[in-house]
Every structure is written in C-alpha cells, then in structure tokens.
Coordinates of C-alpha atoms in Angstrom, one line a residue:
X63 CA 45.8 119.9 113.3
X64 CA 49.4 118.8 113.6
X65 CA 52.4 120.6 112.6
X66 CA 55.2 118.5 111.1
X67 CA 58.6 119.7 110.6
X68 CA 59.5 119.9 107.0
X69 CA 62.5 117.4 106.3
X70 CA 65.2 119.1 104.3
X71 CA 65.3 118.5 100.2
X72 CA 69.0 118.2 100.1
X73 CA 68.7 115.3 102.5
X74 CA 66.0 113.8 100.7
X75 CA 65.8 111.7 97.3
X76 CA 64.1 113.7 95.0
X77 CA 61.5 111.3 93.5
X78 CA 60.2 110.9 96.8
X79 CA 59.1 114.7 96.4
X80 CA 57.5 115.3 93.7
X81 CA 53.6 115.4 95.2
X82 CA 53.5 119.2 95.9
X83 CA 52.5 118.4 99.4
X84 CA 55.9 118.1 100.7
X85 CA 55.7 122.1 100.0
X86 CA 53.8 123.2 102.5
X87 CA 54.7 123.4 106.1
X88 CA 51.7 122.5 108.0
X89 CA 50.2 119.0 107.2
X90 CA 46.7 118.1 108.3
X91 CA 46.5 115.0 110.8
X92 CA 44.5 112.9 108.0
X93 CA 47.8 113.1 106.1
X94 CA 49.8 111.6 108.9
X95 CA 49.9 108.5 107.6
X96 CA 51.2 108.9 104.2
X97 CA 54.0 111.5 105.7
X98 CA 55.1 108.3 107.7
X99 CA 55.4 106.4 105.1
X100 CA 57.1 108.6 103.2
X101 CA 59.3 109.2 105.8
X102 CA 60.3 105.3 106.2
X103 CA 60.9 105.1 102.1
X104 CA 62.9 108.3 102.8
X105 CA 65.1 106.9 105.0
X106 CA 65.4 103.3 103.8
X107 CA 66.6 105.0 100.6
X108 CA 69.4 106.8 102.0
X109 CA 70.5 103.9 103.7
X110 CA 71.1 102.5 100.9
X111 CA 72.8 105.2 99.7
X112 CA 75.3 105.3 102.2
X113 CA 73.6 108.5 103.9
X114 CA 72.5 108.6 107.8
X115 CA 71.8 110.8 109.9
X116 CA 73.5 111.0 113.2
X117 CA 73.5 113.7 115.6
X118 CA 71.8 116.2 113.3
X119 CA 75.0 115.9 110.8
X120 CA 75.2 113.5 107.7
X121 CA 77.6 111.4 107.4
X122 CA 78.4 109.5 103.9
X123 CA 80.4 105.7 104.6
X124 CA 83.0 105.4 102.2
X125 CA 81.5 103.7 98.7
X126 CA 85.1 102.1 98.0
X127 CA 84.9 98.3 97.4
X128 CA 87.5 96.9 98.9
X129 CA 87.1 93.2 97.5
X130 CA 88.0 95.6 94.2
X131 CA 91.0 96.9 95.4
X132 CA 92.9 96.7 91.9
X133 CA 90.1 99.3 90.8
X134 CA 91.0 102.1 93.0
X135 CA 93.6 101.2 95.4
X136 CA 96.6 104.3 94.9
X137 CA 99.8 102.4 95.3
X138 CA 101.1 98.9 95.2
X139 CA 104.3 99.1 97.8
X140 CA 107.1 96.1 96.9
X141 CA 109.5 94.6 99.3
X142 CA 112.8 93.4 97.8
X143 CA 114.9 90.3 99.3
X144 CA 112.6 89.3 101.9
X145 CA 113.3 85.9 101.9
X146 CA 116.8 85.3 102.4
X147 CA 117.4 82.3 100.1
X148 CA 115.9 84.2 97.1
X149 CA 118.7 87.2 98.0
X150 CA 121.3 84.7 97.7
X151 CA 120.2 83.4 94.9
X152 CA 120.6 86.7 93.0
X153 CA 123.8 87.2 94.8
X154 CA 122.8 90.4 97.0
X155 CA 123.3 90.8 100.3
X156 CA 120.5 89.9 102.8
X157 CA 119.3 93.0 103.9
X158 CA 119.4 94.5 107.2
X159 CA 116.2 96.4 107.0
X160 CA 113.5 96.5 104.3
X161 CA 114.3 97.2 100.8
X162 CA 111.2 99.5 99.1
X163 CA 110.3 100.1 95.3
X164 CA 106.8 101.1 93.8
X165 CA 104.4 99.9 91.6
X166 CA 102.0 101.8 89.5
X167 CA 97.9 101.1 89.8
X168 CA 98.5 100.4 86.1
X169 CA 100.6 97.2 86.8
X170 CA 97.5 95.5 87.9
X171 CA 96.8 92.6 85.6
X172 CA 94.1 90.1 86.6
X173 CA 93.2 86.3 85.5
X174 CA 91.7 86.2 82.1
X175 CA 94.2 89.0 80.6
X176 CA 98.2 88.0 79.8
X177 CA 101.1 89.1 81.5
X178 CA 103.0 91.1 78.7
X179 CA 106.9 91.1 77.8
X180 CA 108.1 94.8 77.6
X181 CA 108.9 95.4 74.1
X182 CA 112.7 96.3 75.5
X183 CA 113.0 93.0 77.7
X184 CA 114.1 89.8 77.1
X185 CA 114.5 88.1 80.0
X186 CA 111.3 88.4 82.1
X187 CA 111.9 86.7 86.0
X188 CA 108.3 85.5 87.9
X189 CA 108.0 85.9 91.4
X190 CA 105.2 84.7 93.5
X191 CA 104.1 87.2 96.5
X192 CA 101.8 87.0 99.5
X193 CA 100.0 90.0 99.3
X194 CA 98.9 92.1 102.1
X195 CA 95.3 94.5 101.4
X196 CA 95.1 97.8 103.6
X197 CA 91.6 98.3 105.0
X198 CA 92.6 101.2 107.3
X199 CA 94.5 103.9 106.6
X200 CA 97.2 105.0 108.8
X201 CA 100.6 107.3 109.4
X202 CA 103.4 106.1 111.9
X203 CA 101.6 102.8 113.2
X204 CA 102.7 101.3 115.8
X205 CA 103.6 97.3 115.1
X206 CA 101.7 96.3 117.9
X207 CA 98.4 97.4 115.9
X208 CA 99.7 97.0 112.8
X209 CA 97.1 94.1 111.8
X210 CA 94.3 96.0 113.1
X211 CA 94.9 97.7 109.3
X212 CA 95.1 94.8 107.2
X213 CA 91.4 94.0 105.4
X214 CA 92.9 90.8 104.2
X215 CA 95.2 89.2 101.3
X216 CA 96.7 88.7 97.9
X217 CA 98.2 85.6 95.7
X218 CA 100.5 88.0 93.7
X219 CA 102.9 88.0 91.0
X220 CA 105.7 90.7 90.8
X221 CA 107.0 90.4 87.2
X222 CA 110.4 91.5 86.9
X223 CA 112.1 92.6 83.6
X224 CA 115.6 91.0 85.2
X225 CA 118.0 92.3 82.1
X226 CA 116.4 96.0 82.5
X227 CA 116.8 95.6 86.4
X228 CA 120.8 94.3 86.0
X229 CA 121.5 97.4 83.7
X230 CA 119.5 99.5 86.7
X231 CA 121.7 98.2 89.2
X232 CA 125.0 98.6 87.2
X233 CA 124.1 102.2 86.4
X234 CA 122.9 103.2 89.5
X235 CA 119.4 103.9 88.5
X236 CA 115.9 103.2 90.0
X237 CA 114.4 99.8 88.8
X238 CA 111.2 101.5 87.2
X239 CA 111.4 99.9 84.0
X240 CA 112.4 96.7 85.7
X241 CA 109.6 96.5 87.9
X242 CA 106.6 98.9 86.9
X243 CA 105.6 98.3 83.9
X244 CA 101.7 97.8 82.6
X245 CA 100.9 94.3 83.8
X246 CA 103.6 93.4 86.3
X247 CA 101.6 93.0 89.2
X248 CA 99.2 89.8 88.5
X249 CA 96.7 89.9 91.4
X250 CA 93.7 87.4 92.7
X251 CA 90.5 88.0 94.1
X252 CA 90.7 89.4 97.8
X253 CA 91.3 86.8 100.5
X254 CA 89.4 87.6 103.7
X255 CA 92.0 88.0 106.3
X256 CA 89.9 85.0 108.7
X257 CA 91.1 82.9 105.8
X258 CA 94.5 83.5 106.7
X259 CA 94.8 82.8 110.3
X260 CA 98.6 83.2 110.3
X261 CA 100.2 85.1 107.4
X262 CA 103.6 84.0 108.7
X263 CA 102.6 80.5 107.8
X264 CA 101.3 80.5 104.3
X265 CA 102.7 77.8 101.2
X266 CA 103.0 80.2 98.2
X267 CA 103.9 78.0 95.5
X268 CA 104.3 78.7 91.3
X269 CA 104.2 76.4 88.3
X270 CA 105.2 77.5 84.8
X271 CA 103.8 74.9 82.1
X272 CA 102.9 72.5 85.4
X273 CA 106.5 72.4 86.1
X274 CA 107.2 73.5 89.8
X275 CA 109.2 76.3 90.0
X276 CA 108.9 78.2 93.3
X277 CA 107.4 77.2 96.4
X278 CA 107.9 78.3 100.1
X279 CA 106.2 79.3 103.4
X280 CA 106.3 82.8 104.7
X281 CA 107.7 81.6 108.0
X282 CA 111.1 82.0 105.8
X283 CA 110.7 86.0 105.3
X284 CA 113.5 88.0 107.5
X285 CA 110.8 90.8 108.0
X286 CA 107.2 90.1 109.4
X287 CA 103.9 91.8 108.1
X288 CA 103.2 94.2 110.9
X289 CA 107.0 95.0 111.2
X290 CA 106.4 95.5 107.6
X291 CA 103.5 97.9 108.1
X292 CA 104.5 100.0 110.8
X293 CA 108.8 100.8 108.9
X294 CA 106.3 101.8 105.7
X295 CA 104.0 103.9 107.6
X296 CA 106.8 105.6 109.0
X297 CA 107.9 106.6 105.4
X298 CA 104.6 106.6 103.3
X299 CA 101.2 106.8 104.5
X300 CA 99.1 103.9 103.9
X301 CA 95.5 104.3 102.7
X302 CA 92.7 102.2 102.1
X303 CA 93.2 100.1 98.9
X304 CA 96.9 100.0 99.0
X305 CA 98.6 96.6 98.6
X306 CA 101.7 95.4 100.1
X307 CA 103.9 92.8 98.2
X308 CA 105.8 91.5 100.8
X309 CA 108.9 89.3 98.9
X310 CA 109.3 85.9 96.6
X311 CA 111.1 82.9 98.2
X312 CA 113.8 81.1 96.1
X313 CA 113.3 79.7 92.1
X314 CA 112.9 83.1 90.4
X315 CA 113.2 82.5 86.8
X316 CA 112.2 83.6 83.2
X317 CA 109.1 82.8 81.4
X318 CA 108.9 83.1 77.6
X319 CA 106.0 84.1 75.1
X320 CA 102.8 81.5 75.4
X321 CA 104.3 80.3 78.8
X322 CA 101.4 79.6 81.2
X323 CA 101.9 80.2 84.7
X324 CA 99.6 78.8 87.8
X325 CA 100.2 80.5 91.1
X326 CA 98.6 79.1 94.2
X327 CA 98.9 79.4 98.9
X328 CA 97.7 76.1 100.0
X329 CA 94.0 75.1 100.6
X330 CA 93.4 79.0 99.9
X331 CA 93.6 80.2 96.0
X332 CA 95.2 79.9 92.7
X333 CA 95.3 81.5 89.7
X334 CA 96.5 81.4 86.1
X335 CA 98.0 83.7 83.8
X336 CA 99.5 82.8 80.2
X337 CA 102.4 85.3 79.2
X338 CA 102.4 87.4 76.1
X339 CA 104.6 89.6 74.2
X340 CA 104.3 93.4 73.8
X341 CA 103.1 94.0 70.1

C-alpha cells in the first residue's frame, strides 16, 4: 500500500472534493491513478485562478486588468502647461517645474457615452493629451527607471470648464470644478507601450465637427515622461492603474452642445466623442 499526503482543502477547489475519498489519509495503490488525475485538474484549476504554489507558500497574481484601467485605476494625475505654446496662449507663464491638479476615477468617460457641459459652465475648452498608464507601482523613482513603470498609453481628453477655472484663478481657489467633473477625462482603449516606440514623438491631433483644431507632437512638451514620473513619485505614490495626463499643445477652445469631437496620435488610434449638456 502507498501513503499519499493529503493535499490541503483550503488550497483546493471544492468541487474537485466532493468523492469522500479525499477524506481518508491512506489511499490504496489501485487508486493511484485517479489521485493523479485529480491532482493535475487540481492544479490546472488554480492556475487559472491565479493561485500557485511556490515554495510551500501561495501566492495570488494580481486579478487587475490593466487594458481596463478606467475600471479601477485610483487616480488620474494632470499636468498643466506642458507645452509651452499652449501656456502662452492662455497668457501664463511657462512654468519652471511641473504644474499638478487631480482628477477623479469618476471623470472617466469612454467612446459611445457624451462628454457633458456642467450645469454651471458655459464655456467648456477641449484639450487633447497623450496619456501615460502605470503598470508598476512605485515611490521616489528614479528617472533613469522611470519607463520600466509605464504598461503603456492613452489618447485623452482633459475637458476644462474654462469660465469656472478663470473665476478659480482670480479667487485663488483650486480648479476642482474646472477640471474634475463627471466626464472630463475622455479616454481610449489602452495602447501597448511597443506601439509607442518614442513617446516624445507622438502627432496628437483634435477635430471638432471635422474642423482641425489642435494638433502637435510631444517632442514640444518642456517636461519629458520619465522626468514626469520620477517629480510625481516624489510627491504621490504611483500605483498600478493610475494614469498620467501629460499636457495639451496649442488650439484649446470651446465646444458647444451636439458638437462632435474626433481625437486621434498618428498611425496609432482615434476616437470620438459628441458633447452634451448636463440635464
């Protein structure tokens, strides 16, 4: 007779269990075969799970799509006035180091759903992003690794509410309203960073009713993506999921109710969003 070890129930599926045999410690030899069959469904199954066995310990791999990161991602992290043409054209200053705001999950708006007018807005400004998708979380990076954490891109949209923001601005306050409202961040599908061999080369164009309105190359922004990564790590911690907007170029401008506007980087994606009023 042959003693097998009894393999434990929490690590186990449970329908695979059921035959009271599995109770018992001892097995007789003629059984050997259906225990290693068992066994190998056993183990295929928590595979697929996401549950392995290494080293006696389990281990779980994370179950977070990141080709979904709109779903889950924590925090969308802006930068203002990257490109220095679009500063000018707003009459700031071009900055000297990176200028930060936030965006809610909640902003997340994707192709098939409007981009809304807050009720208190008038006068809402499109600006077309390249964004960056962390796929590995990190504190204090250094910009040397800095790509090592990007999982790959984003066409994005960061809708600004521009009369809110001016009123902001003149009273000193933070440019939430402006900036973080329910479906200010339109987003497309994930782009697989081999698809962007250079992201300091990139066309980001935008039409609004197939008029051109925006269009430059990344090359134009004052601060690059892993300088970008490492001066945010150093403030916030960046985790899996989160996206960076990293600045428009010049031709920021309003769109009105039943405005449609097509967003596209060169030879890479588009998209296409209609705009809407808050009801």
């Amino acid at each position: 007779m042959k003693v097998f070890s009894m393999v434990p129930f929490s690590y186990c599926c449970t329908d695979t269990f059921t035959n009271p045999v599995w109770q018992r410690h001892q097995l007789e030899e003629r059984d050997e075969l259906i225990v290693c069959s068992l066994l190998d469904r056993c183990h295929s199954e928590l595979k697929l799970s996401g549950i392995a066995e290494t080293n006696n310990h389990r281990t779980m791999s994370s179950s977070k799509n990141l080709s979904r990161f709109w779903e889950w991602g924590r925090k969308i992290i802006c930068v203002g006035r990257n490109y220095a043409e679009h500063a000018k054209e707003l009459k700031n200053a071009v900055p000297t180091e990176p200028v930060l705001f936030l965006k809610p999950p909640s902003a997340y708006v994707r192709e098939g759903s409007p981009v809304l007018v807050p009720y208190y807005s008038n006068n809402l400004h499109h600006e077309v992003e390249l964004g960056v998708v962390i796929g590995k979380p990190g504190k204090d990076i250094a910009e040397s690794s800095a790509m090592e954490h990007v999982e790959g891109y984003a066409l994005c949209l960061d809708m600004t509410a521009r009369d809110t923001q001016d009123q902001c601005k003149k009273k000193g306050l933070p440019w939430t309203l402006a900036k973080a409202f329910d479906t200010s961040c339109p987003v497309s599908d994930l782009i697989p960073k081999e698809r962007i061999q250079d992201p300091h080369n990139v066309n980001i164009w935008l039409k609004v009713n197939d008029s051109l309105r925006q269009e430059g190359n990344t090359s134009s922004m004052i601060f690059s993506v892993p300088f970008l990564i490492s001066y945010i790590s150093k403030i916030i911690t960046l985790e899996e999921g989160d996206l960076i907007l990293t600045g428009t170029p010049k031709g920021v401008a309003a769109v009105q109710e039943n405005d449609v506007m097509l967003a596209g980087i060169d030879d890479v994606i588009s998209m296409k969003f209609k705009v809407k009023r808050q009801s």
